[in-house]
Coordinates of C-alpha atoms in Angstrom, one line a residue:
X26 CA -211.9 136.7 111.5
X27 CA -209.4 136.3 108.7
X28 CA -209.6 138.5 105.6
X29 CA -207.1 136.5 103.6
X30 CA -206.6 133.1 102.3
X31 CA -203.3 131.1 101.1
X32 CA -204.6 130.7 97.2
X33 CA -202.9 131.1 93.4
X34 CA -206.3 132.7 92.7
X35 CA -208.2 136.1 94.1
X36 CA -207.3 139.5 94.2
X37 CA -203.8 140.0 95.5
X38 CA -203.6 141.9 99.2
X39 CA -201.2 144.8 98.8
X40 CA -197.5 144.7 99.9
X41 CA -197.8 148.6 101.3
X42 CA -200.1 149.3 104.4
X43 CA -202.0 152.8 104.5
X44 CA -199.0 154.4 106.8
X45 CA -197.0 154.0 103.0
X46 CA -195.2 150.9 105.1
X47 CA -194.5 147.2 103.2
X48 CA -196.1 144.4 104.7
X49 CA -195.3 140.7 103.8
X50 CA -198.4 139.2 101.5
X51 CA -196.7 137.1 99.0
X52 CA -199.4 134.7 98.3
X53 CA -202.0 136.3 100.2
X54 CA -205.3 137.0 98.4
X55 CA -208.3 138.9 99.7
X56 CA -210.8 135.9 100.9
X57 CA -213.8 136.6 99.3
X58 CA -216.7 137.0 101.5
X59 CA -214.2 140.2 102.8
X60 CA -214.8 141.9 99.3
X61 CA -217.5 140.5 97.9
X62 CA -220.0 143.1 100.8
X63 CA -218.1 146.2 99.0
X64 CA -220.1 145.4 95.8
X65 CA -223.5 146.4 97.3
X66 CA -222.1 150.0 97.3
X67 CA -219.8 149.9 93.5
X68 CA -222.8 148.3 91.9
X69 CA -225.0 151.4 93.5
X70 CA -222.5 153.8 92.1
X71 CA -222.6 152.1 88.7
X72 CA -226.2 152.5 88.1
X73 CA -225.9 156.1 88.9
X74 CA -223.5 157.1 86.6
X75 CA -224.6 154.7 83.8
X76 CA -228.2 154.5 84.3
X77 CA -229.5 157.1 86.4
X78 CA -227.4 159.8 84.9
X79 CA -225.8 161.1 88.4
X80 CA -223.2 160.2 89.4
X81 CA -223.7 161.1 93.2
X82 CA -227.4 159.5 93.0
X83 CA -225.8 156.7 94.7
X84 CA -225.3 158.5 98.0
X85 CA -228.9 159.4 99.3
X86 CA -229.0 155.3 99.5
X87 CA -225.6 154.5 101.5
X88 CA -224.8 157.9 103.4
X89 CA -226.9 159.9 105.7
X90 CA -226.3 162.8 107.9
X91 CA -226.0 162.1 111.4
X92 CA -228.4 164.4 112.7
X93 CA -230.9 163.2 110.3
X94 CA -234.4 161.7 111.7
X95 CA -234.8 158.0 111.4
X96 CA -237.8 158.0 109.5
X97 CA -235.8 160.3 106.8
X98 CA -232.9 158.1 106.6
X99 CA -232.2 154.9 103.7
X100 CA -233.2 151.6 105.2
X101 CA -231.0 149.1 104.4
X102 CA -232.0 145.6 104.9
X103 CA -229.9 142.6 104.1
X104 CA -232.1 139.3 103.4
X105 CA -229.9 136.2 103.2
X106 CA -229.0 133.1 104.7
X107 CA -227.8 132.4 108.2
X108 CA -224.3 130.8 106.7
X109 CA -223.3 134.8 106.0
X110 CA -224.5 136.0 109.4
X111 CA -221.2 137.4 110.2
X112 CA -220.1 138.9 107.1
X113 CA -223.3 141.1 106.8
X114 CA -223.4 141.7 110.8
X115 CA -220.2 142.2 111.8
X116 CA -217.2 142.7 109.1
X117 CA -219.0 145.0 106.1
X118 CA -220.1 147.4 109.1
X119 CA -216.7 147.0 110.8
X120 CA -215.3 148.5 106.9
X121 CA -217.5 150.7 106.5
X122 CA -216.8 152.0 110.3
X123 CA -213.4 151.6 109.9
X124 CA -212.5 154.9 107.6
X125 CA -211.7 156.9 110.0
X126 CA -211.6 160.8 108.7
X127 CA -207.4 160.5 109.0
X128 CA -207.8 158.0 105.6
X129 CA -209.5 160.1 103.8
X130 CA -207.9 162.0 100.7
X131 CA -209.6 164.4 98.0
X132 CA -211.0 161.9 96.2
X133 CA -212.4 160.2 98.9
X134 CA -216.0 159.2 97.8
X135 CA -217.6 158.5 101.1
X136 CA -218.7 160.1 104.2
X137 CA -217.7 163.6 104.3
X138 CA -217.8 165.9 107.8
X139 CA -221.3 165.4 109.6
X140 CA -222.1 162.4 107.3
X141 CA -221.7 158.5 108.1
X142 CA -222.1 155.2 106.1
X143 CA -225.8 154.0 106.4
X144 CA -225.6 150.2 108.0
X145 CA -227.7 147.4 108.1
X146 CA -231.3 148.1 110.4
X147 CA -232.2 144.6 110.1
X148 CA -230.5 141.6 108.4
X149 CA -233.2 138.7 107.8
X150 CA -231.2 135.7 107.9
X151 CA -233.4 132.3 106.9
X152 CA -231.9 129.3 108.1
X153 CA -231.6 126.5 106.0
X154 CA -234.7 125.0 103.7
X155 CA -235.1 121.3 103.2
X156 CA -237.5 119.4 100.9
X157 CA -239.5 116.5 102.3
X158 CA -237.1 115.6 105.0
X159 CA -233.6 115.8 103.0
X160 CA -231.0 118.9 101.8
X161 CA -232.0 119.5 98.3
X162 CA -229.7 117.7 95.3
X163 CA -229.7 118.7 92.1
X164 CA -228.0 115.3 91.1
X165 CA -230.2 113.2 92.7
X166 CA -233.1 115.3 91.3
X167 CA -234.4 115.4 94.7
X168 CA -235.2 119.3 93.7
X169 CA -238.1 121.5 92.9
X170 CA -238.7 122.3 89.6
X171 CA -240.5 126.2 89.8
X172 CA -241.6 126.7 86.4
X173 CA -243.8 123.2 86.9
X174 CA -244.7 124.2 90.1
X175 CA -246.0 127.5 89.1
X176 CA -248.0 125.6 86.8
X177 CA -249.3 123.2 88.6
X178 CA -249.9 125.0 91.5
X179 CA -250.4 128.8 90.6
X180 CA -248.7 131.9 91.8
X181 CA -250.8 132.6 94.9
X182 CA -250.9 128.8 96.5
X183 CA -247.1 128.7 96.4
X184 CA -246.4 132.1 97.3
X185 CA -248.7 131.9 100.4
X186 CA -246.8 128.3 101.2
X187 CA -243.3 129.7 100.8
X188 CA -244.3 132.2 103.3
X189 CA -246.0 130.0 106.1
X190 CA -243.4 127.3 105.7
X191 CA -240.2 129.5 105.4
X192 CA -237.1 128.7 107.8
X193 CA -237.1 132.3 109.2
X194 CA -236.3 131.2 112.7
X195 CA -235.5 127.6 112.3
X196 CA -234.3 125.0 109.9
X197 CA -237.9 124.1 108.3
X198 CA -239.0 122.2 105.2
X199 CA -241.1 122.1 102.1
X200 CA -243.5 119.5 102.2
X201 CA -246.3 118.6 99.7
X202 CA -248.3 117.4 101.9
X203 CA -248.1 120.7 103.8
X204 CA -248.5 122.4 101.2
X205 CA -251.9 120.6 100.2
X206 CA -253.5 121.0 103.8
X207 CA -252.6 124.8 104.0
X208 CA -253.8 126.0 100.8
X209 CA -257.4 123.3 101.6
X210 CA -257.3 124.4 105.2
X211 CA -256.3 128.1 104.7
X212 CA -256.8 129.4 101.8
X213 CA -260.0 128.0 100.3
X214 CA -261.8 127.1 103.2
X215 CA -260.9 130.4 105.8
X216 CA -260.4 132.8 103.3
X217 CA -262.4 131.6 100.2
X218 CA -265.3 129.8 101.3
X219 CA -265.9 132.3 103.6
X220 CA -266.0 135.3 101.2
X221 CA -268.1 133.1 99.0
X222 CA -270.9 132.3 101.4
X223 CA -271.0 136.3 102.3
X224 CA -270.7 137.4 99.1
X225 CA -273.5 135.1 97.1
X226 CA -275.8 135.3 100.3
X227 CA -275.8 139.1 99.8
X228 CA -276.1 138.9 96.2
X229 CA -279.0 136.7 96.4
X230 CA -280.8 137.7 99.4
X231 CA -279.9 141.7 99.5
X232 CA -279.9 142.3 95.4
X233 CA -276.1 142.5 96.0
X234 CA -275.9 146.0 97.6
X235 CA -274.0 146.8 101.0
X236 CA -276.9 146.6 103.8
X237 CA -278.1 149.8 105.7
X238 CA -277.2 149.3 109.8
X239 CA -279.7 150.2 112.1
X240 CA -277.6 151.7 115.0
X241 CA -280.7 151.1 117.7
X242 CA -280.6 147.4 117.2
X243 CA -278.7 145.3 120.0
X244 CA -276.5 143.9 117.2
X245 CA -275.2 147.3 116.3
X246 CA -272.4 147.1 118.4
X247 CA -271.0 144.4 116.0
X248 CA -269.5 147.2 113.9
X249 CA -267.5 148.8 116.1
X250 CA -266.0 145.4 117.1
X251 CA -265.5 144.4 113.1
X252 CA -263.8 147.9 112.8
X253 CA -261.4 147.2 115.3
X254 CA -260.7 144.0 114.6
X255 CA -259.6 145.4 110.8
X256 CA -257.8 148.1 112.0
X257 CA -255.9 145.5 114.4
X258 CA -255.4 143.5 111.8
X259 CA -253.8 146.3 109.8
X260 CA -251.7 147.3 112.1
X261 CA -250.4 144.2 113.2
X262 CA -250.0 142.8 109.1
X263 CA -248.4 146.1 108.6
X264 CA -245.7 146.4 111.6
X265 CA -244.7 142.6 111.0
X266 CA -244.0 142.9 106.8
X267 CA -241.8 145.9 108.5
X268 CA -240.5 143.7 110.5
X269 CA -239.3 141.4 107.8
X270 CA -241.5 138.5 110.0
X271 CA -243.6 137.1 107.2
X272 CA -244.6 133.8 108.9
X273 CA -246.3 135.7 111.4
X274 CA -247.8 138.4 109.2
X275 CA -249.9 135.6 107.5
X276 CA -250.7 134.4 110.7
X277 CA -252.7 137.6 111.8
X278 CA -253.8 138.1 108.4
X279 CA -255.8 134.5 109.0
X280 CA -257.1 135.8 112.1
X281 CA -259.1 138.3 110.5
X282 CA -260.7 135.9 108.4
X283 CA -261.6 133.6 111.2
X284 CA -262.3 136.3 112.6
X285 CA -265.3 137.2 109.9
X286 CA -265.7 133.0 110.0
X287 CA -267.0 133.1 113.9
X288 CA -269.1 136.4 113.3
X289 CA -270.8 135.2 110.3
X290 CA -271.5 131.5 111.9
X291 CA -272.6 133.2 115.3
X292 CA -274.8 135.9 114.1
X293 CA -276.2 133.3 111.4
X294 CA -278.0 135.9 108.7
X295 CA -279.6 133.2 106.8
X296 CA -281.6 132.2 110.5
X297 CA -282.4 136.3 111.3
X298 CA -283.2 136.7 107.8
X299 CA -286.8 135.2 108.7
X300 CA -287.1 136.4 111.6
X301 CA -285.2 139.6 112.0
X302 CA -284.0 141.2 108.7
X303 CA -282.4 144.2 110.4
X304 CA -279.8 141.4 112.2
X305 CA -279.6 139.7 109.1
X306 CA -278.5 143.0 107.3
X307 CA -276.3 144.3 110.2
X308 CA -274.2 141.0 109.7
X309 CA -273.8 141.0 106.2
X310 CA -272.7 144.6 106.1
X311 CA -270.0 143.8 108.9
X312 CA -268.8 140.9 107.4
X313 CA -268.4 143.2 104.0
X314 CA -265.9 145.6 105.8
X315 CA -263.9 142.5 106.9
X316 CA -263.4 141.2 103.3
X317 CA -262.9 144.8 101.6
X318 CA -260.0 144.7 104.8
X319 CA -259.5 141.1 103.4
X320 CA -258.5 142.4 99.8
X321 CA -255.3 145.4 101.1
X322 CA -254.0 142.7 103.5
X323 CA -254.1 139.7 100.9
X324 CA -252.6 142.0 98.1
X325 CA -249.0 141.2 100.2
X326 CA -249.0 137.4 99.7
X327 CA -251.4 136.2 97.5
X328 CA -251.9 139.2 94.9
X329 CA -253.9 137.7 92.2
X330 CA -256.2 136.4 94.6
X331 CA -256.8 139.9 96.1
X332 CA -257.4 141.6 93.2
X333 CA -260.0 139.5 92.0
X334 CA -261.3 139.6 95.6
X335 CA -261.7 143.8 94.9
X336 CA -263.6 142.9 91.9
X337 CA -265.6 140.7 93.4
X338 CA -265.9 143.8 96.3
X339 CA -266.3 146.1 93.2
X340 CA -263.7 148.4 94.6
X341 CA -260.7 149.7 92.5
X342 CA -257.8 147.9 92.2
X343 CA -254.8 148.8 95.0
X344 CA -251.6 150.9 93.5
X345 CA -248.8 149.0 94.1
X346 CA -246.2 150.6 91.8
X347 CA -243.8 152.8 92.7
X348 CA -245.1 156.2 92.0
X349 CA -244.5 158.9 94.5
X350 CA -248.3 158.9 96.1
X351 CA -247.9 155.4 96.7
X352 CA -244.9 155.4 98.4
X353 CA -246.2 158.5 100.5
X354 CA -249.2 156.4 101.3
X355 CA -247.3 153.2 102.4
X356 CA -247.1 153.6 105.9
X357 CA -250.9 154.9 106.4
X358 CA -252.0 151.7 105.9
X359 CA -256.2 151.9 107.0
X360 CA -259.0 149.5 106.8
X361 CA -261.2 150.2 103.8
X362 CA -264.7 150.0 104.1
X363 CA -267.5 150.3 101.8
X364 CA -270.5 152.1 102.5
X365 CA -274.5 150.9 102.7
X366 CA -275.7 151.1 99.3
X367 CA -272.3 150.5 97.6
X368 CA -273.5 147.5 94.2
X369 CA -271.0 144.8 94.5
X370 CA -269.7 142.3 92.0
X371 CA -270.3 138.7 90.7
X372 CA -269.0 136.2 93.3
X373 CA -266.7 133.8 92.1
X374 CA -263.9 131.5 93.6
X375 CA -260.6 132.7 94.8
X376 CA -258.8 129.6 95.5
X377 CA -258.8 125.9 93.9
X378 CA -258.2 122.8 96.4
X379 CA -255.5 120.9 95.5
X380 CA -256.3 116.9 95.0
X381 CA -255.0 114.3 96.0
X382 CA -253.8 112.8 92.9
X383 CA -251.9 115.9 92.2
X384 CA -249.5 115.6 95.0
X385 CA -249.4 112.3 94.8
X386 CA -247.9 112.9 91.5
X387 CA -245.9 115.5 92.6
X388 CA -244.1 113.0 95.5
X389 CA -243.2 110.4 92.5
X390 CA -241.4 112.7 90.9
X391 CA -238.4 113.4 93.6
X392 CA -235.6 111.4 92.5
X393 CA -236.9 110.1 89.6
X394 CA -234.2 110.0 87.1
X395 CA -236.3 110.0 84.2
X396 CA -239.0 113.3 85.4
X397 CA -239.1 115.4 83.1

């Protein structure tokens, strides 16, 4: 792959090779997408020196000893799109491979003996994102607009749509239609209609208090199955975020809640509650643990949403800054349960349906010259 282009502009390739040699390069400049990877690693060594106040700060994120243990060395990850594929996969490690130890002088700032460069682990490369059926254009205003949308449609609904609908393994669009059926579909009716009825059932039948289980009853087996199925959930949420595979993160995070969906709708408490209270209690208090698992695995995508899902729960909100404990923390991710007796807060709604009217507005405005 050529690393030089016939321009008047760029940064000039030099006329004497490594061996001290000259080499013919009038005219030649460095093509861009050749240089451009090297200013992951000068931008890392300017923020050490000028902001982190080391100047070698810089290195525990690009080198690593070879001997080191995977799960002690940087991560680097590269997130872009699949047109610079082969720049990120194949000619920035090819550099960084390429100093061999005969290059290297004293003031040689990489590697040194027992060291290497640290190179991408996984390069999540989305392929390309269209807008109702056409490449997106500025000119022809055939664009999105983000501060509108964020108004019109809140943080969580578009974050939770960018995610479902993201080209992460093929060329995929943005649709508004889409976007209206999967917040309806998924969001208020899997996820927020279903930790409504659960939530305003137990407040008004149980005085809002997580329900005592009796483990002789025939339905007591229920828990062990809602435990697993959160600590499935957890796991599989948890591995694919790590994986950088979003779309199907939020796919087994929806699982869960239909999950709590078919229990609560098979086991029917508001039925048992007349005739047997201990079944009534033993499904309320499962479908509790799946909405307190509900409120770590939401945080992720729709983090408004989850936090006032906790409050609802009455549980404390999630650390998700970067201290120390919660980076220690971040890959013991566990289901979270509350215990029988635990007081729970006011229900309220976590997600808004989207009309009609809104996306219909919405649609009139692509291409219109005049939106505003």
């Amino acid at each position: 792959r050529p690393i030089t282009r016939d321009l008047r502009w760029g940064v000039p390739v030099p006329s004497t090779d490594l061996d001290g040699g000259d080499v013919e390069c009038e005219g030649k400049v460095l093509y861009v997408w050749f240089d451009a990877p090297i200013g992951y690693i000068s931008a890392t060594i300017e923020w050490a020196r000028d902001i982190a106040g080391d100047e070698n700060a810089w290195r525990r994120y690009w080198i690593t000893d070879r001997g080191t243990a995977n799960d002690a060395q940087p991560r680097l990850v590269h997130f872009l799109g699949k047109d610079n594929i082969p720049f990120h996969c194949i000619v920035f490690p090819a550099m960084l491979g390429g100093q061999g130890d005969a290059r290297k002088g004293d003031d040689f700032m990489g590697p040194q003996a027992g060291e290497r460069w640290v190179l991408p682990d996984n390069v999540p490369a989305n392929e390309f994102y269209n807008l109702e059926g056409r490449k997106f254009s500025t000119g022809d205003n055939w664009m999105l607009d983000s501060a509108r949308l964020f108004d019109v449609f809140g943080l969580d609904a578009l974050r939770w749509y960018l995610t479902a609908s993201m080209p992460e393994t093929a060329d995929s669009n943005f649709q508004f239609g889409d976007l209206q059926a999967r917040v309806n579909s998924e969001l208020a009716d899997t996820i927020g209609n279903y930790a409504s009825r659960v939530l305003k059932f137990t407040l008004s039948k149980l005085d809002g208090v997580v329900p005592e289980l009796d483990g002789t009853h025939e339905h007591a087996s229920d828990l062990a199955a809602t435990k697993a199925a959160c600590q499935t959930a957890i796991d599989d949420v948890g591995a694919l975020l790590g994986a950088c595979s979003f779309r199907k993160a939020a796919a087994a995070l929806l699982d869960l809640a239909r999950f709590g969906n078919k229990l609560f709708d098979e086991r029917a408490p508001w039925k048992s509650r007349k005739t047997d209270m201990t079944a009534c209690k033993i499904a309320l208090h499962c479908n509790i643990q799946v909405l307190a698992t509900l409120s770590v695995l939401l945080t992720p995508f729709v983090p408004d949403a989850a936090a006032r899902l906790r409050q609802m729960l009455a549980m404390p909100a999630l650390d998700s800054g970067p201290s120390a404990e919660h980076r220690a923390g971040a890959n013991r991710w566990v289901a979270e349960t509350l215990p029988a007796g635990h007081a729970l807060g006011e229900a309220g709604i976590l997600f808004a349906k989207i009309p009609d009217e809104v996306i219909a507005a919405e649609r009139e405005r692509l291409g219109a010259k005049d939106a505003s």
